[in-house]
Coordinates of C-alpha atoms and ligand atoms in Angstrom, one line a residue:
M1 CA 161.6 52.1 327.6
N2 CA 159.9 51.2 324.2
V3 CA 156.8 49.1 324.3
E4 CA 156.0 47.1 321.2
F5 CA 153.6 44.5 320.0
H6 CA 154.5 41.8 317.4
S7 CA 152.7 38.8 316.1
S8 CA 155.8 37.1 314.6
P9 CA 156.6 33.5 315.6
F10 CA 158.2 33.3 319.0
S11 CA 161.3 31.6 317.7
S12 CA 162.1 34.6 315.4
I13 CA 162.1 37.2 318.2
A14 CA 165.6 38.6 318.7
A15 CA 165.3 39.8 322.3
D16 CA 167.9 39.5 325.1
A17 CA 165.3 37.5 327.0
L18 CA 162.2 35.7 325.6
L19 CA 159.8 35.0 328.5
M20 CA 157.3 32.1 328.5
L21 CA 154.9 31.5 331.3
H22 CA 155.6 28.4 333.3
F23 CA 152.6 27.2 335.1
E24 CA 152.6 24.9 338.1
D25 CA 151.4 21.3 337.2
D26 CA 150.9 22.3 333.6
P27 CA 150.1 19.2 331.5
S28 CA 151.0 20.9 328.3
P29 CA 154.0 23.2 329.0
A30 CA 155.0 25.9 326.5
H31 CA 158.4 24.2 326.1
E32 CA 159.7 20.7 326.8
W33 CA 162.5 22.3 328.9
F34 CA 159.8 23.3 331.4
S35 CA 159.0 19.7 332.2
E36 CA 162.7 19.0 332.7
L37 CA 162.9 22.0 335.0
A38 CA 159.9 20.8 337.1
A39 CA 161.2 17.2 337.2
S40 CA 164.6 18.4 338.4
G41 CA 163.0 20.6 341.1
E42 CA 165.0 23.6 339.9
A43 CA 161.9 25.7 339.0
K44 CA 158.4 24.5 339.6
G45 CA 156.6 27.4 338.1
K46 CA 155.9 29.3 341.3
V47 CA 155.1 33.0 340.9
F48 CA 158.4 35.0 340.5
D49 CA 160.5 31.9 339.7
L50 CA 162.8 32.7 336.8
A51 CA 164.8 29.9 335.1
V52 CA 167.1 31.0 332.4
L53 CA 168.3 28.9 329.4
H54 CA 171.1 30.6 327.4
R55 CA 171.4 30.3 323.6
P56 CA 168.3 28.2 323.3
A57 CA 168.3 25.9 320.2
G58 CA 165.9 27.1 317.5
F59 CA 165.3 30.6 319.0
A60 CA 166.7 33.9 317.8
A61 CA 166.5 35.2 321.4
K62 CA 169.7 35.2 323.5
R63 CA 167.9 33.6 326.5
L64 CA 164.7 31.6 327.0
V65 CA 163.2 32.4 330.4
A66 CA 160.7 30.2 332.2
A67 CA 158.7 32.8 334.2
G68 CA 156.8 31.1 337.0
A69 CA 153.1 31.9 336.8
G70 CA 151.7 29.7 339.6
P71 CA 148.7 27.4 339.3
A72 CA 146.8 28.0 336.0
R73 CA 143.5 28.3 337.9
S74 CA 144.6 31.3 340.0
F75 CA 146.2 33.1 337.1
T76 CA 144.7 36.6 336.6
P77 CA 145.8 40.0 335.1
A78 CA 146.8 41.1 338.6
V79 CA 149.2 38.1 338.9
L80 CA 150.6 38.7 335.4
R81 CA 151.2 42.4 336.2
K82 CA 153.4 41.3 339.1
I83 CA 155.2 38.6 337.2
T84 CA 156.3 40.9 334.3
G85 CA 157.2 43.7 336.8
A86 CA 159.4 41.2 338.8
A87 CA 160.9 39.8 335.6
V88 CA 161.8 43.3 334.3
R89 CA 163.4 44.2 337.7
A90 CA 165.4 41.0 338.0
L91 CA 166.6 40.7 334.4
K92 CA 167.5 44.4 333.8
S93 CA 169.8 44.2 336.9
K94 CA 171.6 41.3 335.1
G95 CA 172.3 43.3 331.9
V96 CA 169.2 42.3 329.9
H97 CA 168.1 45.3 327.7
S98 CA 165.2 43.8 325.8
I99 CA 162.5 41.5 327.0
A100 CA 159.8 39.8 325.0
L101 CA 156.8 38.0 326.6
C102 CA 155.0 35.3 324.7
L103 CA 151.3 35.3 325.2
D104 CA 149.8 32.2 323.5
H105 CA 146.4 30.7 323.6
P106 CA 144.5 30.4 325.9
Y107 CA 146.2 33.5 327.5
A108 CA 146.1 35.7 324.4
E109 CA 143.6 38.1 325.9
A110 CA 143.4 41.9 326.0
A111 CA 143.1 42.2 329.8
L112 CA 146.2 40.0 330.3
A113 CA 148.2 41.8 327.6
A114 CA 147.4 45.2 329.1
A115 CA 148.4 44.0 332.6
A116 CA 151.6 42.5 331.3
V117 CA 152.7 45.8 329.8
E118 CA 151.6 47.7 332.9
G119 CA 153.7 45.4 335.1
A120 CA 156.7 45.9 332.9
V121 CA 156.4 49.7 332.7
L122 CA 155.7 50.0 336.5
G123 CA 158.5 47.5 337.3
N124 CA 161.0 49.5 335.2
Y125 CA 160.4 52.7 337.2
E126 CA 163.2 53.7 339.6
V127 CA 163.3 56.4 342.3
D128 CA 167.0 57.2 341.8
V129 CA 166.6 60.2 339.4
H130 CA 168.6 62.5 341.7
K131 CA 171.6 60.1 342.0
S132 CA 174.6 61.3 340.0
E133 CA 176.1 57.8 339.7
G134 CA 175.1 54.2 340.1
R135 CA 171.6 54.6 338.8
A136 CA 169.6 51.5 338.0
T137 CA 169.5 50.7 334.3
D138 CA 166.4 51.3 332.2
L139 CA 165.1 48.4 330.2
A140 CA 165.3 49.5 326.5
T141 CA 162.5 47.5 325.1
F142 CA 159.5 45.4 326.2
Q143 CA 157.7 43.4 323.6
L144 CA 154.5 41.5 323.8
I145 CA 154.3 38.7 321.3
S146 CA 151.1 37.0 320.4
P147 CA 149.3 35.3 317.5
A148 CA 146.2 37.3 318.5
D149 CA 146.0 41.1 317.7
L150 CA 146.7 42.5 321.1
A151 CA 148.2 45.8 319.8
P152 CA 145.4 48.0 321.1
A153 CA 145.6 46.3 324.5
V154 CA 149.3 46.8 324.6
A155 CA 148.9 50.5 323.8
H156 CA 146.2 50.8 326.5
G157 CA 148.3 49.2 329.1
E158 CA 151.2 51.4 328.3
T159 CA 149.1 54.6 328.5
I160 CA 147.8 53.6 332.0
A161 CA 151.2 52.6 333.4
R162 CA 152.9 55.8 332.1
A163 CA 150.2 57.8 333.8
Q164 CA 150.9 55.9 337.0
N165 CA 154.6 56.5 336.6
F166 CA 154.0 60.2 336.0
A167 CA 152.2 60.3 339.3
R168 CA 155.0 58.4 341.0
A169 CA 157.7 60.7 339.7
L170 CA 155.8 63.7 341.1
V171 CA 155.5 62.0 344.5
N172 CA 159.2 61.1 344.4
E173 CA 160.2 64.8 344.2
P174 CA 161.3 66.2 347.5
G175 CA 159.6 69.3 349.0
N176 CA 162.3 71.7 348.0
L177 CA 162.2 70.8 344.3
L178 CA 158.4 70.5 344.1
P179 CA 156.7 73.3 346.0
P180 CA 153.0 74.1 345.2
L181 CA 153.7 76.4 342.2
E182 CA 156.1 73.8 340.7
L183 CA 153.4 71.1 341.1
A184 CA 151.0 73.5 339.3
A185 CA 153.6 74.1 336.5
R186 CA 154.0 70.4 336.0
A187 CA 150.3 69.9 335.9
A188 CA 149.9 72.8 333.3
K189 CA 152.7 71.3 331.2
M190 CA 151.0 67.9 331.2
A191 CA 147.6 69.5 330.4
N192 CA 149.1 71.4 327.4
E193 CA 150.8 68.4 326.0
N194 CA 147.6 66.4 326.3
G195 CA 144.9 68.9 325.2
L196 CA 143.4 69.4 328.7
D197 CA 142.0 72.7 329.8
C198 CA 144.1 74.1 332.7
E199 CA 143.3 76.9 335.2
I200 CA 145.5 77.7 338.2
L201 CA 143.9 79.8 340.9
D202 CA 146.6 81.8 342.6
E203 CA 146.7 83.1 346.2
D204 CA 145.0 86.4 345.3
R205 CA 142.2 84.7 343.4
M206 CA 141.6 82.3 346.3
R207 CA 141.5 85.2 348.7
Q208 CA 138.9 87.0 346.6
L209 CA 136.8 83.8 346.5
G210 CA 137.1 83.3 350.3
M211 CA 139.1 80.1 350.6
G212 CA 140.0 80.9 354.2
S213 CA 140.5 77.3 355.2
L214 CA 143.1 76.5 352.5
L215 CA 144.8 79.9 352.9
G216 CA 145.1 79.4 356.6
V217 CA 147.3 76.3 356.0
A218 CA 149.3 78.1 353.4
M219 CA 150.1 81.1 355.8
G220 CA 153.0 79.3 357.5
S221 CA 155.0 78.9 354.3
D222 CA 156.9 81.3 352.1
Q223 CA 155.8 79.1 349.1
P224 CA 152.6 80.4 347.7
P225 CA 149.6 77.9 347.4
A226 CA 147.6 77.1 344.3
M227 CA 144.4 75.4 343.2
I228 CA 145.0 73.4 340.1
I229 CA 142.0 72.8 337.9
L230 CA 142.1 70.6 334.8
R231 CA 139.2 69.9 332.6
Y232 CA 138.5 67.0 330.2
T233 CA 135.4 67.5 327.9
P234 CA 134.2 64.5 325.9
A235 CA 133.3 64.9 322.2
T236 CA 129.6 64.2 323.0
P237 CA 128.3 66.1 326.0
S238 CA 127.7 63.8 329.0
P239 CA 124.9 64.4 331.6
D240 CA 127.2 63.4 334.4
H241 CA 130.3 65.4 335.5
L242 CA 132.9 63.5 337.5
C243 CA 135.3 65.4 339.7
L244 CA 138.6 64.0 340.9
I245 CA 140.0 65.8 343.9
G246 CA 143.5 65.2 345.3
K247 CA 145.3 66.4 348.4
G248 CA 148.4 68.3 347.3
V249 CA 150.4 69.1 350.4
T250 CA 153.9 69.2 348.9
F251 CA 155.5 68.9 352.4
D252 CA 153.8 68.4 355.7
T253 CA 155.8 69.4 358.8
G254 CA 152.6 69.4 360.8
G255 CA 152.9 73.2 361.3
V256 CA 153.0 74.4 364.9
S257 CA 151.6 71.0 365.9
I258 CA 154.9 69.8 364.6
K259 CA 155.5 66.2 363.7
P260 CA 158.4 64.2 365.3
S261 CA 161.6 64.5 363.2
D262 CA 161.9 60.7 362.9
G263 CA 160.5 59.8 359.5
M264 CA 159.4 63.4 358.7
E265 CA 161.3 63.2 355.3
K266 CA 158.6 60.9 354.0
M267 CA 156.1 63.7 354.2
K268 CA 157.1 64.8 350.7
Y269 CA 154.5 62.1 349.7
D270 CA 151.6 64.1 351.2
M271 CA 150.7 65.2 347.7
A272 CA 150.2 61.6 346.5
G273 CA 146.5 62.1 346.2
G274 CA 147.0 65.2 344.0
A275 CA 149.6 63.3 341.9
A276 CA 147.2 60.4 341.4
V277 CA 144.6 62.8 340.1
L278 CA 147.1 64.4 337.7
G279 CA 148.3 61.0 336.5
A280 CA 144.8 59.8 335.9
M281 CA 144.0 63.0 333.9
Q282 CA 146.9 62.3 331.6
A283 CA 145.5 58.9 330.7
I284 CA 141.9 60.3 330.6
A285 CA 143.1 62.9 328.1
Q286 CA 144.6 60.2 325.9
L287 CA 141.9 57.5 326.2
K288 CA 138.9 59.9 326.0
P289 CA 136.2 58.4 328.2
P290 CA 132.5 59.3 327.6
V291 CA 132.1 61.4 330.7
A292 CA 133.2 65.0 331.6
V293 CA 136.0 65.0 334.2
T294 CA 137.3 67.9 336.2
A295 CA 140.4 67.5 338.4
I296 CA 141.0 69.7 341.4
V297 CA 144.2 69.7 343.3
P298 CA 144.5 72.1 346.2
T299 CA 148.2 72.5 346.8
V300 CA 150.1 74.1 349.8
E301 CA 153.1 73.5 352.0
N302 CA 152.4 73.0 355.7
M303 CA 155.2 74.7 357.5
C304 CA 155.8 76.4 360.8
G305 CA 156.5 80.1 360.4
G306 CA 155.7 83.4 362.0
R307 CA 152.4 83.5 360.2
S308 CA 151.4 79.9 360.7
L309 CA 148.1 78.9 362.1
R310 CA 148.1 78.3 365.8
P311 CA 146.0 75.8 367.7
G312 CA 142.7 77.4 368.5
D313 CA 142.7 79.7 365.4
I314 CA 139.4 79.9 363.6
V315 CA 139.2 80.0 359.8
T316 CA 136.2 80.6 357.5
S317 CA 136.0 78.1 354.6
L318 CA 134.7 78.9 351.1
S319 CA 131.3 77.5 352.0
G320 CA 131.1 80.0 355.0
K321 CA 131.4 77.2 357.6
T322 CA 133.9 78.2 360.3
I323 CA 136.5 75.8 361.6
E324 CA 138.4 75.8 364.9
V325 CA 141.9 74.5 364.1
L326 CA 142.7 72.4 367.1
N327 CA 145.6 70.7 365.4
T328 CA 147.6 72.3 362.6
D329 CA 148.8 68.8 361.4
A330 CA 145.2 68.0 360.4
E331 CA 145.8 70.3 357.4
G332 CA 144.7 68.0 354.5
R333 CA 141.0 68.3 355.4
L334 CA 141.3 72.0 355.6
I335 CA 142.5 72.4 352.0
L336 CA 140.2 69.7 350.7
V337 CA 137.0 71.3 352.0
D338 CA 137.6 74.4 350.0
A339 CA 138.2 72.2 346.9
I340 CA 135.0 70.3 347.6
E341 CA 133.0 73.5 347.9
Y342 CA 134.6 74.8 344.7
A343 CA 133.7 71.6 342.9
R344 CA 130.1 71.9 344.0
R345 CA 130.0 75.4 342.6
L346 CA 131.2 74.1 339.3
G347 CA 128.1 71.8 339.3
V348 CA 129.9 68.5 339.3
T349 CA 127.5 65.5 339.8
H350 CA 130.0 63.0 341.4
M351 CA 133.1 63.5 343.4
V352 CA 136.0 61.2 344.4
D353 CA 139.0 62.4 346.4
A354 CA 142.3 60.7 347.2
A355 CA 144.3 62.0 350.1
T356 CA 147.1 60.8 352.4
L357 CA 144.8 62.1 355.1
T358 CA 145.5 60.2 358.4
G359 CA 147.9 58.0 360.2
A360 CA 144.9 56.4 361.7
I361 CA 144.0 54.7 358.4
V362 CA 147.5 53.0 358.6
V363 CA 146.7 51.8 362.1
A364 CA 143.3 50.4 360.8
L365 CA 144.3 48.9 357.5
G366 CA 148.1 48.8 357.4
H367 CA 149.8 49.2 354.0
V368 CA 147.4 46.8 352.3
H369 CA 144.1 48.5 351.7
V370 CA 143.0 52.0 350.8
G371 CA 140.2 53.1 353.2
A372 CA 137.1 54.1 351.2
F373 CA 134.4 56.3 352.8
T374 CA 131.2 57.5 351.1
N375 CA 127.9 59.3 351.4
D376 CA 126.4 57.3 348.6
E377 CA 126.6 53.5 348.3
E378 CA 125.9 53.5 344.6
M379 CA 128.9 55.8 343.9
L380 CA 131.1 53.6 346.1
G381 CA 129.9 50.6 344.1
R382 CA 131.3 52.2 341.0
V383 CA 134.6 53.0 342.6
L384 CA 135.0 49.5 344.2
A385 CA 134.2 47.9 340.8
S386 CA 136.9 49.9 339.1
A387 CA 139.4 49.1 341.9
R388 CA 138.7 45.4 341.7
A389 CA 139.1 45.5 337.9
Q390 CA 142.4 47.2 338.3
G391 CA 143.8 45.0 341.1
E392 CA 143.8 47.9 343.6
N393 CA 142.7 47.0 347.2
L394 CA 140.0 49.2 348.6
W395 CA 138.1 48.6 351.9
H396 CA 134.7 50.1 352.7
M397 CA 134.9 52.0 356.0
P398 CA 131.9 53.3 358.0
L399 CA 130.7 56.9 358.0
D400 CA 127.4 56.9 359.8
D401 CA 126.0 59.9 361.7
D402 CA 127.0 58.5 365.1
Y403 CA 130.4 59.8 364.4
K404 CA 129.1 63.4 364.3
D405 CA 129.3 63.5 368.1
Y406 CA 133.1 63.2 367.7
L407 CA 133.3 66.6 365.9
K408 CA 132.0 69.2 368.4
T409 CA 133.3 72.5 369.6
P410 CA 131.6 75.5 371.3
F411 CA 133.8 78.0 369.4
A412 CA 133.1 77.4 365.7
D413 CA 130.9 75.3 363.4
L414 CA 133.4 72.4 363.5
P415 CA 136.7 71.5 365.0
N416 CA 139.3 70.1 362.5
I417 CA 139.9 67.0 364.6
G418 CA 137.8 64.6 366.6
G419 CA 139.0 62.9 369.8
R420 CA 141.5 60.0 370.2
W421 CA 139.4 57.3 368.5
G422 CA 138.4 56.6 364.9
G423 CA 140.7 59.2 363.5
A424 CA 140.3 58.1 359.8
V425 CA 136.6 58.2 360.2
T426 CA 136.4 61.6 361.9
A427 CA 138.6 63.0 359.1
A428 CA 136.3 61.6 356.5
Y429 CA 133.3 62.8 358.4
F430 CA 134.7 66.3 358.5
L431 CA 135.0 66.2 354.6
K432 CA 131.5 64.8 354.3
E433 CA 130.1 67.9 356.0
W434 CA 131.1 69.9 352.9
T435 CA 129.7 67.4 350.3
G436 CA 126.1 68.6 350.7
G437 CA 124.6 65.4 349.2
T438 CA 126.7 65.3 346.0
P439 CA 127.6 61.6 345.6
W440 CA 131.2 61.4 346.9
V441 CA 133.8 58.8 347.8
H442 CA 136.9 59.6 349.9
L443 CA 139.9 57.4 349.6
D444 CA 142.5 57.6 352.4
I445 CA 145.7 56.5 350.9
A446 CA 148.1 57.3 353.7
G447 CA 149.0 53.6 354.1
T448 CA 149.2 52.7 350.4
A449 CA 150.7 55.6 348.5
W450 CA 154.3 54.7 349.7
L451 CA 155.9 51.3 349.6
E452 CA 158.2 50.9 352.6
E453 CA 160.3 48.1 351.2
T454 CA 161.1 47.2 347.6
K455 CA 158.9 44.4 346.3
P456 CA 160.1 42.0 343.5
F457 CA 157.8 43.9 341.1
L458 CA 158.0 47.5 342.4
A459 CA 160.7 49.9 343.7
K460 CA 160.4 51.2 347.2
G461 CA 158.7 54.6 347.4
P462 CA 155.7 56.0 345.5
T463 CA 153.2 53.4 344.3
G464 CA 150.9 55.6 342.2
V465 CA 147.9 54.0 344.0
C466 CA 144.4 55.1 342.7
V467 CA 145.6 56.2 339.3
R468 CA 144.4 53.0 337.7
T469 CA 141.1 53.0 339.6
F470 CA 140.4 56.7 338.6
I471 CA 141.1 55.9 334.9
D472 CA 138.9 52.9 335.0
L473 CA 136.1 54.8 336.7
A474 CA 136.0 57.4 334.0
L475 CA 136.4 54.9 331.1
N476 CA 133.6 52.7 332.3
W477 CA 131.2 55.5 333.3
R478 CA 127.6 54.8 332.2
Ligands
LIG501 N1 149.7 63.8 356.2 C1 149.3 63.4 357.4 C2 148.7 62.0 357.5 C3 149.8 60.9 357.2 C4 150.3 60.2 358.3 C5 150.1 60.5 356.0 C6 151.2 59.2 358.1 C7 151.0 59.5 355.8 C8 151.6 58.9 356.9 C9 148.1 64.3 357.9 O1 148.2 65.6 357.5 C10 148.2 64.3 359.4 O2 149.2 64.7 359.9 N2 147.2 63.8 360.1 C11 147.2 63.7 361.5 C12 145.8 64.1 362.0 C13 145.7 64.2 363.5 C14 146.4 65.4 363.9 C15 144.3 64.2 363.9 C16 147.6 62.3 361.9 O3 147.2 61.4 361.2 O4 148.4 62.1 362.8
LIG502 ZN1 149.4 66.8 358.7
LIG503 ZN1 149.2 65.9 355.7

């Protein structure tokens, strides 16, 4: 899909569909036809309403589309992102190849333009790459038309949404087509194309270093593990060094503590945190924030095999702490703690991780909010501000020391699971034990990285959650 900006008069745009925002109770509608629509009751301007006028008099476009935008007072970039996404999905399924959105005063603003483009690019994404016939069509062109110079905002929005779609495409790949080394190869390719430094630690290197926790998980699979490390260095050196860490389990069977077969196919998305980090790095390389950013994606496949971890096995993590593996399905935390320790040795000053870590976070927050845990309220404040700016839902979860009692074993320094209760918190608390006071935020995205049902503005499947928050966090670092 091509994304373009033009400042030509709306009437001269030769698109298949020219979209104008149709607000509810708008005293000065963009087109007199809108008042007629509202009076007739056909379309009142509710969000996702689309009313189509073919061959509109005085316009070069084939169709004029009144795109419902809701009440003007609750109109935000987040609303517009959904509106353009829904319009792209609805119209491309009806044979429309090019869409132009008119953004006139008072809505000719950078944040709205960027969100409009993001919505269109995100809405256009489909999960049917492996179908040999009957694939959904791609929209050829999305144009943003405005009298104001919104070209930079349009380019910005496109960069961000393409990064998010890059992450979604990785998540969408099944376990057989994207084992750890393939994820590493895709990361290296992206890094090369975008001028990022890339280092892949292989199994031997990780053994030399002593990453016994990650390697324990990898033992059950014939697919070798990797630690993907990407570096972005700003032109002027920054005092701070941000580290993005993402869980990269390319498939999670649960290992010997095997998962039920019903729904197990979805566990290809257990690398969504890693994919979000890689997607964010693509945009960070292109948008060049003022802060140094290192990405670390530990990647393994969690299988049951003759050499798999058994319940009760004890592994020694890179930091030297020993872990009793009471449940082999709690593997994400085992690979993340070796990544966290590695990040600390690199001397990073701030860490954020994203991980499809627990079913318990889905019980707690459903599919609506990402669970956010921290050892540093100020760092969490930064992440929450970015999420809010980007329209991603994060919810602050507790992580006080009273939870420490849940993680006790006489056999090693820590067990890898707590008891029955507070599973998302005990998982986060386990990670915290490795952060050693470096400001850190953990984002549990198990409930939000995968969309169970298609929405008007987004295909079912990978959402690319956290990509926008990560990019915003780096871009607005002070
Ligand atoms: N990848 C899963 C978490 C998960 C569950 C992600 C559902 C997406 C949807 C993780 O590795 C896992 O299996 N966690 C266990 C932990 C338990 C054994 C303490 C879980 O949540 O059941
Ligand atoms: Zn698991
Ligand atoms: Zn997992």
